[in-house]
Tab-separated table of C-alpha atoms in Angstrom:
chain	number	residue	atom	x	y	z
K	1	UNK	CA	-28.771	9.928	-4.991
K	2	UNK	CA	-31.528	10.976	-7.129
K	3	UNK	CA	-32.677	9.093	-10.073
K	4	UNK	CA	-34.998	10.995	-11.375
K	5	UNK	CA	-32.407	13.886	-12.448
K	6	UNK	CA	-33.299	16.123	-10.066
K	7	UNK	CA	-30.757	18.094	-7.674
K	8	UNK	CA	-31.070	17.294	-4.249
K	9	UNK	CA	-29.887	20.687	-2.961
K	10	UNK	CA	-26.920	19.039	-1.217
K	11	UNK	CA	-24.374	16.604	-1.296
K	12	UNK	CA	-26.046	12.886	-1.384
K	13	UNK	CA	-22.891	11.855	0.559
K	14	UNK	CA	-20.744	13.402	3.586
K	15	UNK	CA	-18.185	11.998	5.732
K	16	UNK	CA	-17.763	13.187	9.283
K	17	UNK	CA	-15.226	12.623	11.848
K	18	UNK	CA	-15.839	13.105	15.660
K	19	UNK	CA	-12.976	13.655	18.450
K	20	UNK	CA	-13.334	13.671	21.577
K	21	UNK	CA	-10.789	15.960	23.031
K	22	UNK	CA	-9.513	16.118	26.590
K	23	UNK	CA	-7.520	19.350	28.040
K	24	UNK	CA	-4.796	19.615	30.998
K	25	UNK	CA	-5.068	23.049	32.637
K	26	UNK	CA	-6.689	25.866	32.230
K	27	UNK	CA	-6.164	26.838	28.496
K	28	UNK	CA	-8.169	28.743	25.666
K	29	UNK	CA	-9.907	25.518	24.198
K	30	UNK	CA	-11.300	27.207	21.276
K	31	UNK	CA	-8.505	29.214	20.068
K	32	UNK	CA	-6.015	26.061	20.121
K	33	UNK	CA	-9.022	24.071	18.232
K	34	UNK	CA	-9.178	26.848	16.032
K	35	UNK	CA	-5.768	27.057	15.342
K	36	UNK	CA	-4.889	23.702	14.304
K	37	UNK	CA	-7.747	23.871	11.645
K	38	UNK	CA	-6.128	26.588	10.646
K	39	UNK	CA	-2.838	24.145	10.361
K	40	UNK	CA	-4.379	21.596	8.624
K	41	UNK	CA	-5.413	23.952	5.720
K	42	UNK	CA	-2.053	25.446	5.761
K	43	UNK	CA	-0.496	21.911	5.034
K	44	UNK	CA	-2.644	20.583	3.097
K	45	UNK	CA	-4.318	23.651	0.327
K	46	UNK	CA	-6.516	21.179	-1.472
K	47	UNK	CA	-8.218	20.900	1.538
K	48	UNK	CA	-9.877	24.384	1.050
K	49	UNK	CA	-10.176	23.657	-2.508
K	50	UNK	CA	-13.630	24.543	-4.656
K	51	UNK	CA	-15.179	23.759	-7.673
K	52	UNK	CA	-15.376	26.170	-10.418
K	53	UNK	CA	-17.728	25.047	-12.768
K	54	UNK	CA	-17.340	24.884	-16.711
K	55	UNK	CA	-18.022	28.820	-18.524
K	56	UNK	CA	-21.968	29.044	-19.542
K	57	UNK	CA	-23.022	27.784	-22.621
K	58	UNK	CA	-19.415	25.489	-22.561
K	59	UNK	CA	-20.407	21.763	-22.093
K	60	UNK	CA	-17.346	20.555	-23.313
K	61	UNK	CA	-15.425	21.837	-20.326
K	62	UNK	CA	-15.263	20.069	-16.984
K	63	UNK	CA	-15.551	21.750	-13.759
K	64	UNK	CA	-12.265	22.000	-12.036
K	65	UNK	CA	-11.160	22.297	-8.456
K	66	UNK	CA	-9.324	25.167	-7.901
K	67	UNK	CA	-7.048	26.009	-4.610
K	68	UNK	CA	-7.050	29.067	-2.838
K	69	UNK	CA	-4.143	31.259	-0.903
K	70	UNK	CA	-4.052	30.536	2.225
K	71	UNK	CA	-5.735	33.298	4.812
K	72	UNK	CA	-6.495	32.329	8.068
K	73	UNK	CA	-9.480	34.974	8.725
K	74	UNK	CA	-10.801	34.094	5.631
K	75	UNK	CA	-10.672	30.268	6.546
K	76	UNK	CA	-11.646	30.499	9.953
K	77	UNK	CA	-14.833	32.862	8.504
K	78	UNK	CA	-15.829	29.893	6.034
K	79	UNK	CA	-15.206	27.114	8.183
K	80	UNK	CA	-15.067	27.181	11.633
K	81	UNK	CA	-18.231	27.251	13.544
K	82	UNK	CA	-18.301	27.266	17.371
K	83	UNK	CA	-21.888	25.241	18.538
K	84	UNK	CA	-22.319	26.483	22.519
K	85	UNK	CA	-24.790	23.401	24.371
K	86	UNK	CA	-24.734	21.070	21.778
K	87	UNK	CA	-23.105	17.361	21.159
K	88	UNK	CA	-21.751	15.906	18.530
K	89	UNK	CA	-24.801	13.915	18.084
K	90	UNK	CA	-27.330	17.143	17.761
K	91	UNK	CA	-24.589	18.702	15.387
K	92	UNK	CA	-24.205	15.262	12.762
K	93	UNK	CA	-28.246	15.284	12.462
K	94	UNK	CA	-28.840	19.217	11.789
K	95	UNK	CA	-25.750	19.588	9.615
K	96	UNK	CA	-26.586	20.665	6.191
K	97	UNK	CA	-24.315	20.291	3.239
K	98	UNK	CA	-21.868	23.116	2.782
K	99	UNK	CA	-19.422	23.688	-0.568
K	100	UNK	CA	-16.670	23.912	1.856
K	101	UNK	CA	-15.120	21.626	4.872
K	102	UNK	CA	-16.655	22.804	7.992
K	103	UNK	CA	-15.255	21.804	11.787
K	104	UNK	CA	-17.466	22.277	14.360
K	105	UNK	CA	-16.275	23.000	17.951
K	106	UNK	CA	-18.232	22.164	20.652
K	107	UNK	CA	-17.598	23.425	24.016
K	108	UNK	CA	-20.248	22.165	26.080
K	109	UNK	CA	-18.987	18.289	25.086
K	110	UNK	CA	-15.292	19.180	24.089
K	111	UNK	CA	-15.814	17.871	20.612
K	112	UNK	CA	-14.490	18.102	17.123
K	113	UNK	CA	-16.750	17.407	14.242
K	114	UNK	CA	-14.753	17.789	11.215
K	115	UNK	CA	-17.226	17.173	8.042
K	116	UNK	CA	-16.281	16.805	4.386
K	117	UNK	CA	-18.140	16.153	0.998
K	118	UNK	CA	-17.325	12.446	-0.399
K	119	UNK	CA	-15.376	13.859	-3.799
K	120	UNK	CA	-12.852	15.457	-1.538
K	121	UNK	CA	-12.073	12.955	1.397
K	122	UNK	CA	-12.217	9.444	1.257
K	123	UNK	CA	-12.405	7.413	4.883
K	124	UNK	CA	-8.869	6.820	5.199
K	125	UNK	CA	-7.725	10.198	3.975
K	126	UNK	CA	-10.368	11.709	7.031
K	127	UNK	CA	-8.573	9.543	9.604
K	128	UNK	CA	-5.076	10.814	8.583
K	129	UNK	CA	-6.467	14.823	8.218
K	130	UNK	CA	-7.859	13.849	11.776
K	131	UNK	CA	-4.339	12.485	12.962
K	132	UNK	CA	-2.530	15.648	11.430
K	133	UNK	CA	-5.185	17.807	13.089
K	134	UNK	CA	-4.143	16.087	16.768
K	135	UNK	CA	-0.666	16.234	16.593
K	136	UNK	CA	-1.225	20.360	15.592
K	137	UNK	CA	-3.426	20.880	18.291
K	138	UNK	CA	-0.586	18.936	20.871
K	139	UNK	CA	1.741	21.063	19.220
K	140	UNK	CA	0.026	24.478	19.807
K	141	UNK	CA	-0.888	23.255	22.909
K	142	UNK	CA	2.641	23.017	24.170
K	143	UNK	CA	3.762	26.187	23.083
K	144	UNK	CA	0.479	27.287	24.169
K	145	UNK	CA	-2.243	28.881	22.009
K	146	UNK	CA	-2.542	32.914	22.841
K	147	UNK	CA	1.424	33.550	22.322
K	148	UNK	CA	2.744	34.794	19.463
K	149	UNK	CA	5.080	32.109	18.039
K	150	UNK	CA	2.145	30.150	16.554
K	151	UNK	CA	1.418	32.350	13.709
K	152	UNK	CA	5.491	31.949	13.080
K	153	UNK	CA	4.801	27.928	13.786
K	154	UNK	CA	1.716	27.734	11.322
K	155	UNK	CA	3.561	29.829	8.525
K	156	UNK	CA	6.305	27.466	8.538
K	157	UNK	CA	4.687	23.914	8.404
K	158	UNK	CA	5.877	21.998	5.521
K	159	UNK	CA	3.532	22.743	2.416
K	160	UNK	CA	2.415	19.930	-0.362
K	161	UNK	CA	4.589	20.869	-3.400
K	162	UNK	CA	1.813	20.319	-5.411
K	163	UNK	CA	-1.153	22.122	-3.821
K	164	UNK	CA	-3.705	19.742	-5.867
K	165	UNK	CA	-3.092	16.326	-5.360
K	166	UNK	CA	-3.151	13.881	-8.121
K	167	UNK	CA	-6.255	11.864	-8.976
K	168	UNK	CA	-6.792	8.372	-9.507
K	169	UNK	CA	-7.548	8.991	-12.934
K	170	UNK	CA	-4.241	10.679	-13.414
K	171	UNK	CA	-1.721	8.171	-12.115
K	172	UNK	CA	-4.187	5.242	-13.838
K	173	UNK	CA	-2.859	7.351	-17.040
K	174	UNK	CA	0.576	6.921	-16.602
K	175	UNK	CA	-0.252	3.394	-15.304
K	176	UNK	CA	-1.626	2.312	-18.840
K	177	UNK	CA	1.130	4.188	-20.639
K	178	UNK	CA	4.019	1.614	-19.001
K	179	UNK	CA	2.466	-1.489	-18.641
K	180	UNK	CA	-1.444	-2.661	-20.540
K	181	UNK	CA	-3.806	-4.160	-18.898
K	182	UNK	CA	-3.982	-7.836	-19.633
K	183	UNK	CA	-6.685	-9.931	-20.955
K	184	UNK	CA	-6.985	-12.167	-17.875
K	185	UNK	CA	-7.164	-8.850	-15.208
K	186	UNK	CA	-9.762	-8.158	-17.616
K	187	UNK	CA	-11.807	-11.402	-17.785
K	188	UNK	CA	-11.293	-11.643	-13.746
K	189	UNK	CA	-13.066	-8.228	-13.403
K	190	UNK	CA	-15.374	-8.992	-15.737
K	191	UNK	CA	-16.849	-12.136	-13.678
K	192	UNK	CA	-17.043	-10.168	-10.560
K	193	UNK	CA	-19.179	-7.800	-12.018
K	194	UNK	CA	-20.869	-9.836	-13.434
K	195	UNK	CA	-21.436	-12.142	-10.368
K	196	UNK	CA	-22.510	-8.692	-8.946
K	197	UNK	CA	-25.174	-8.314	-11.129
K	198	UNK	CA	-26.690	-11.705	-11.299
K	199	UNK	CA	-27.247	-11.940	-7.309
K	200	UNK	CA	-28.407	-8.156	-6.896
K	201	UNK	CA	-30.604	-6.937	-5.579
K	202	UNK	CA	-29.408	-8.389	-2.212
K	203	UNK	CA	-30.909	-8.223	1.529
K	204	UNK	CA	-30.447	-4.672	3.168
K	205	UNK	CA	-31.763	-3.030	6.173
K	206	UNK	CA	-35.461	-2.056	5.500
K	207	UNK	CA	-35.795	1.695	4.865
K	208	UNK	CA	-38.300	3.201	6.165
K	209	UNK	CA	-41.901	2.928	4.719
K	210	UNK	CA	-42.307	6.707	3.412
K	211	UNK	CA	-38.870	7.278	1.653
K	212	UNK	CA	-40.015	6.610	-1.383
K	213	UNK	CA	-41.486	9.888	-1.461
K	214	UNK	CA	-39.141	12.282	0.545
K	215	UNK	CA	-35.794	13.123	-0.246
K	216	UNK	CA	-32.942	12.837	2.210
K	217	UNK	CA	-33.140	14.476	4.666
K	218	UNK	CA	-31.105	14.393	8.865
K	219	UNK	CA	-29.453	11.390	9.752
K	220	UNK	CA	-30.584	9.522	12.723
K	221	UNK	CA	-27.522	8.026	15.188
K	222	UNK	CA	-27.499	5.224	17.273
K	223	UNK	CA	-24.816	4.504	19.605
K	224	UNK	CA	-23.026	1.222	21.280
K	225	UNK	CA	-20.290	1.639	23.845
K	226	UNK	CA	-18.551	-1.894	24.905
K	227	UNK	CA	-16.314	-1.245	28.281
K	228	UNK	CA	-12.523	-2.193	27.568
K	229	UNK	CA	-13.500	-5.804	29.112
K	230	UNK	CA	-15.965	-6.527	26.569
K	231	UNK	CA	-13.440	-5.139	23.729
K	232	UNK	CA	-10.835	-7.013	25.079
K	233	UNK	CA	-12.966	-10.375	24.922
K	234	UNK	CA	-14.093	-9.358	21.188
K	235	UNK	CA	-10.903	-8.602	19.964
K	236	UNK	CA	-9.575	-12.095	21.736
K	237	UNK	CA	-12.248	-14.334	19.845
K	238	UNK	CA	-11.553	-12.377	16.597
K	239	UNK	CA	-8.081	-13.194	16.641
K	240	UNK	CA	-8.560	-17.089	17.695
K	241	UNK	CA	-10.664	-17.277	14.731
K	242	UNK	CA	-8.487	-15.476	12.619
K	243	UNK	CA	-11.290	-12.998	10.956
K	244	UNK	CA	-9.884	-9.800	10.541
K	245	UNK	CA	-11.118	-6.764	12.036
K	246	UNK	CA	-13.482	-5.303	9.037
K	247	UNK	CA	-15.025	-8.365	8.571
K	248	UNK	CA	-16.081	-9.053	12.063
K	249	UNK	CA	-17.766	-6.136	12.114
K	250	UNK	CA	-19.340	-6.519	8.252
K	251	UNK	CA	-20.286	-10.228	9.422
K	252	UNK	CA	-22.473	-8.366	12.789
K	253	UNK	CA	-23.988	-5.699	10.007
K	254	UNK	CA	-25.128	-8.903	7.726
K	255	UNK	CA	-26.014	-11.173	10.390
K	256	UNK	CA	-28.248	-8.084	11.501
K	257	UNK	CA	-30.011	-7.922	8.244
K	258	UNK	CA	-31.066	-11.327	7.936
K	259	UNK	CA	-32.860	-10.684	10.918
K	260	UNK	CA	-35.250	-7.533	8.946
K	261	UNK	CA	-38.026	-8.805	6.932
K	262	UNK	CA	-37.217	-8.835	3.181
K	263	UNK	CA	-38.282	-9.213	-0.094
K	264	UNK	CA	-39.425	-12.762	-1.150
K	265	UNK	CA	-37.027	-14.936	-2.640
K	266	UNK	CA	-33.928	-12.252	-1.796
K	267	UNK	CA	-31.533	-14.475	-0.159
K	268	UNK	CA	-27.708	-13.473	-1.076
K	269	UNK	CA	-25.629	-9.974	0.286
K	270	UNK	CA	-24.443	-8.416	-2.912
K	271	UNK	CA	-22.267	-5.007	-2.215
K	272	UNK	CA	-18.720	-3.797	-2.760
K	273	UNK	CA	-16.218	-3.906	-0.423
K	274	UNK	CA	-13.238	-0.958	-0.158
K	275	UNK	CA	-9.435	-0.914	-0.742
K	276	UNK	CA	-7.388	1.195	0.099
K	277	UNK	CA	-4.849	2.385	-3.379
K	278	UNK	CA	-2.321	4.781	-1.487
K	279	UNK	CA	0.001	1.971	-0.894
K	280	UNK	CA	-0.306	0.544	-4.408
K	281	UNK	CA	0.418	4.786	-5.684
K	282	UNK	CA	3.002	4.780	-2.745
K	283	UNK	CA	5.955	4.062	-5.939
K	284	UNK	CA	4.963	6.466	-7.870
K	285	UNK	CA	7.257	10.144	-6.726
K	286	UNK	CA	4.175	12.577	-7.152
K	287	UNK	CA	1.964	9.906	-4.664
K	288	UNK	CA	4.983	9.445	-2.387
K	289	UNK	CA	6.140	13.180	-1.882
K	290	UNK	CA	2.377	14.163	-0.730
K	291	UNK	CA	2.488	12.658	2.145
K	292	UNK	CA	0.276	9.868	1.083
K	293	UNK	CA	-2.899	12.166	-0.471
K	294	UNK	CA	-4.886	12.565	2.742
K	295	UNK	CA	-6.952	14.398	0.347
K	296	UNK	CA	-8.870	12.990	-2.360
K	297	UNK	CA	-10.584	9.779	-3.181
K	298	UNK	CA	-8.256	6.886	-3.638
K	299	UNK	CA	-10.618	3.779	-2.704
K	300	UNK	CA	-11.766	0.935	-5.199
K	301	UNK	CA	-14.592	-0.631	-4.801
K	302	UNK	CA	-14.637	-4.247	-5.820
K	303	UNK	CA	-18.208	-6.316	-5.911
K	304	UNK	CA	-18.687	-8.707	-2.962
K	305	UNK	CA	-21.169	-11.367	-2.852
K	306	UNK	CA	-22.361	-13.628	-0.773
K	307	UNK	CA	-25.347	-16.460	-1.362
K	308	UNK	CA	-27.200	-18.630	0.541
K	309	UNK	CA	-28.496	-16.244	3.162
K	310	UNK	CA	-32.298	-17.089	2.923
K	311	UNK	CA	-33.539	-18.885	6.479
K	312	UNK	CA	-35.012	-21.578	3.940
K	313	UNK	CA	-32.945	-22.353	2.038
K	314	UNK	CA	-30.026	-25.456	2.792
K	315	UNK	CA	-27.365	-24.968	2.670
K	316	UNK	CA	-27.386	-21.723	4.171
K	317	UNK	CA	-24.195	-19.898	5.701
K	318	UNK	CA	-26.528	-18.210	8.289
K	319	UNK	CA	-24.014	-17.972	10.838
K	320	UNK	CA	-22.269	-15.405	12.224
K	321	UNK	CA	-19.094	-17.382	12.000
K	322	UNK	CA	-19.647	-18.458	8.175
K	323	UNK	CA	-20.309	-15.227	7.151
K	324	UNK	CA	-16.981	-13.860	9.224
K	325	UNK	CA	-15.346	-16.525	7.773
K	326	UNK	CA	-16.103	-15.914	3.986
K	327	UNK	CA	-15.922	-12.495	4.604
K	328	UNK	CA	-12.385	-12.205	5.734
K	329	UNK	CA	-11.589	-14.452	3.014
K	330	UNK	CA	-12.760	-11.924	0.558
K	331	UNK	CA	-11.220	-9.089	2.623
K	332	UNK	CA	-7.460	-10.634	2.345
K	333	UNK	CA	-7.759	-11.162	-1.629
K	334	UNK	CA	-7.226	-7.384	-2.036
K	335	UNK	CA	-6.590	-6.205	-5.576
K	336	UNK	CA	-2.907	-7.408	-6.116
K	337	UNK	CA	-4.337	-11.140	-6.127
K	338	UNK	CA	-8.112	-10.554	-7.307
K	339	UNK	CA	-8.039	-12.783	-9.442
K	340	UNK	CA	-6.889	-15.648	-7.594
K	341	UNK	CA	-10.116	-17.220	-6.687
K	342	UNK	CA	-10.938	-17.490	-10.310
K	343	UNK	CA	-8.064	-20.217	-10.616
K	344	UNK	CA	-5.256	-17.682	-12.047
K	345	UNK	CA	-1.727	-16.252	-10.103
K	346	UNK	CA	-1.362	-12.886	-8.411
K	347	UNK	CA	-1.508	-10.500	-10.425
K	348	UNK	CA	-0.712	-7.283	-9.432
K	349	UNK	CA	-2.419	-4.416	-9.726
């Protein structure tokens, strides 16, 4: 993000989603990849939507998203790009932003790369587009891509009533209108964010020394693979300590930055941590009947802290352990009890 108010020509976030595929027989690769993209949008219309902004001269009026008929030339024209010798690795650090979602197919590797601006996917919703985009591809797969019942198979997928889904924003609306928010979900919020503030700025990973004066630019990748004996012995000592899965890894990515040099006197991990609100929209009918919003953003971000991180100070919850520990306490407080810790009962969201 910029903050000097200048545009940065692109999106400052993105999320991307790589699969790699696997294929029995000798089959037309592309055109079955191509085709379930096309099934995806076909299912889901917001997820060709596009912003039209607000008439010139009108600064009153919001820009709105706006969905599209569906045409599969037309989507396969804006979206669908086939990348011949490259991985998805090449592809994630020369990909430049696009108004549009844009899925790459890559032969050479037999990859996916499905990549989508932040205000119109969330993490989640990218792992369930990438689920529906699987079972699609299985399906045209079967019936096999070239003939012509897929055309009849892709015309007849179940559409979203409602091509836009509804935002947060929205349902918070009808939220307030039933039931007010009470003073003590107010006061609890009010002491996170505040606990936020007193104990940022936090450690981080050190950026590099020119980006002060560059804007963003290509990402940069680094990979681990751990053999199914290692993940086996990782996922047994995560269980017999009972930290959950996120917070093993978010204890790793902390325990990692105490390690970088820092500023002076920085010795706490102040961030915000995500939640997933589908399930807590899953009672509400317009939520329920769209197949749990794959698209859209419907993640809250509550502040997370964490002290005592500094190598000289005492005591000091340096440990990989402590901070897995605290962690997945924080992790299983979720927003129907967040204000728990402060000494009150659930309280649901």
């Amino acid at each position: 993000m910029s903050e000097s108010s200048v545009a940065l020509g692109g999106d400052h976030a993105a999320i991307k989603l790589v699969l790699n595929l696997s294929f029995v027989g000798s089959v037309d690769r592309e055109l079955g990849v191509r085709r379930a993209w096309q099934a995806c949008h076909r299912q889901y219309p917001a997820l060709g939507a596009f912003v039209v902004s607000s008439p010139q001269g009108d600064s009153g009026s919001p820009a709105r998203l706006v969905s599209s008929p569906f045409d599969s030339e037309a989507w396969d024209k804006a979206t669908f790009i086939v990348c011949h010798d490259q991985d998805a690795i090449e592809v994630c650090e020369k990909m430049n932003s696009a108004p549009m979602p844009i899925c790459h197919w890559l032969p050479a590797s037999s990859e996916v790369v499905i990549r989508m601006s932040h205000w119109r996917v969330d993490g989640m919703g990218i792992f369930m587009i990438g689920h529906r985009f699987l079972a699609h591809l299985a399906e045209i797969m079967r019936r096999g891509p070239e003939t012509c019942c897929i055309a009849n198979y892709i015309d007849h997928l179940p559409i979203l009533t409602n091509p836009l889904p509804p935002t947060v924003e929205s349902l918070l609306q009808k939220q307030e209108k039933q039931e007010k928010i009470t003073p003590d979900i107010e006061r609890a919020f009010e002491r996170l964010a505040k606990c936020y503030a007193q104990h940022s700025p936090g450690i981080v990973f050190p950026p590099r020394h020119d980006t002060c004066e560059t804007l963003p630019s290509t990402n940069g990748h680094a990979t681990i693979r751990l053999d199914a004996a290692t993940t086996r012995q990782v996922s047994a000592a995560r269980r017999a300590n009972d930290y959950s899965f996120t917070a093993a890894v978010h204890a790793a990515l902390i325990r990692a930055m105490t390690k970088c040099p820092q500023k002076p006197l920085v010795n706490s991990y102040a961030s915000f941590y995500l939640i997933d609100l589908r399930k807590s929209f899953s009672q509400c009918a317009s939520v329920a009947a769209q197949d749990n919003c794959p698209i859209g953003f419907y993640i809250a971000t509550p502040p997370l802290y964490l002290g005592g991180l500094g190598l000289d100070q005492r005591p000091s919850i340096n440990s990989y352990d402590e901070i897995a520990r605290k962690l997945s306490l924080i992790y299983r407080q979720g927003l129907p009890n967040i204000h728990t810790a402060f000494g009150g009962g659930p309280a649901a969201f």
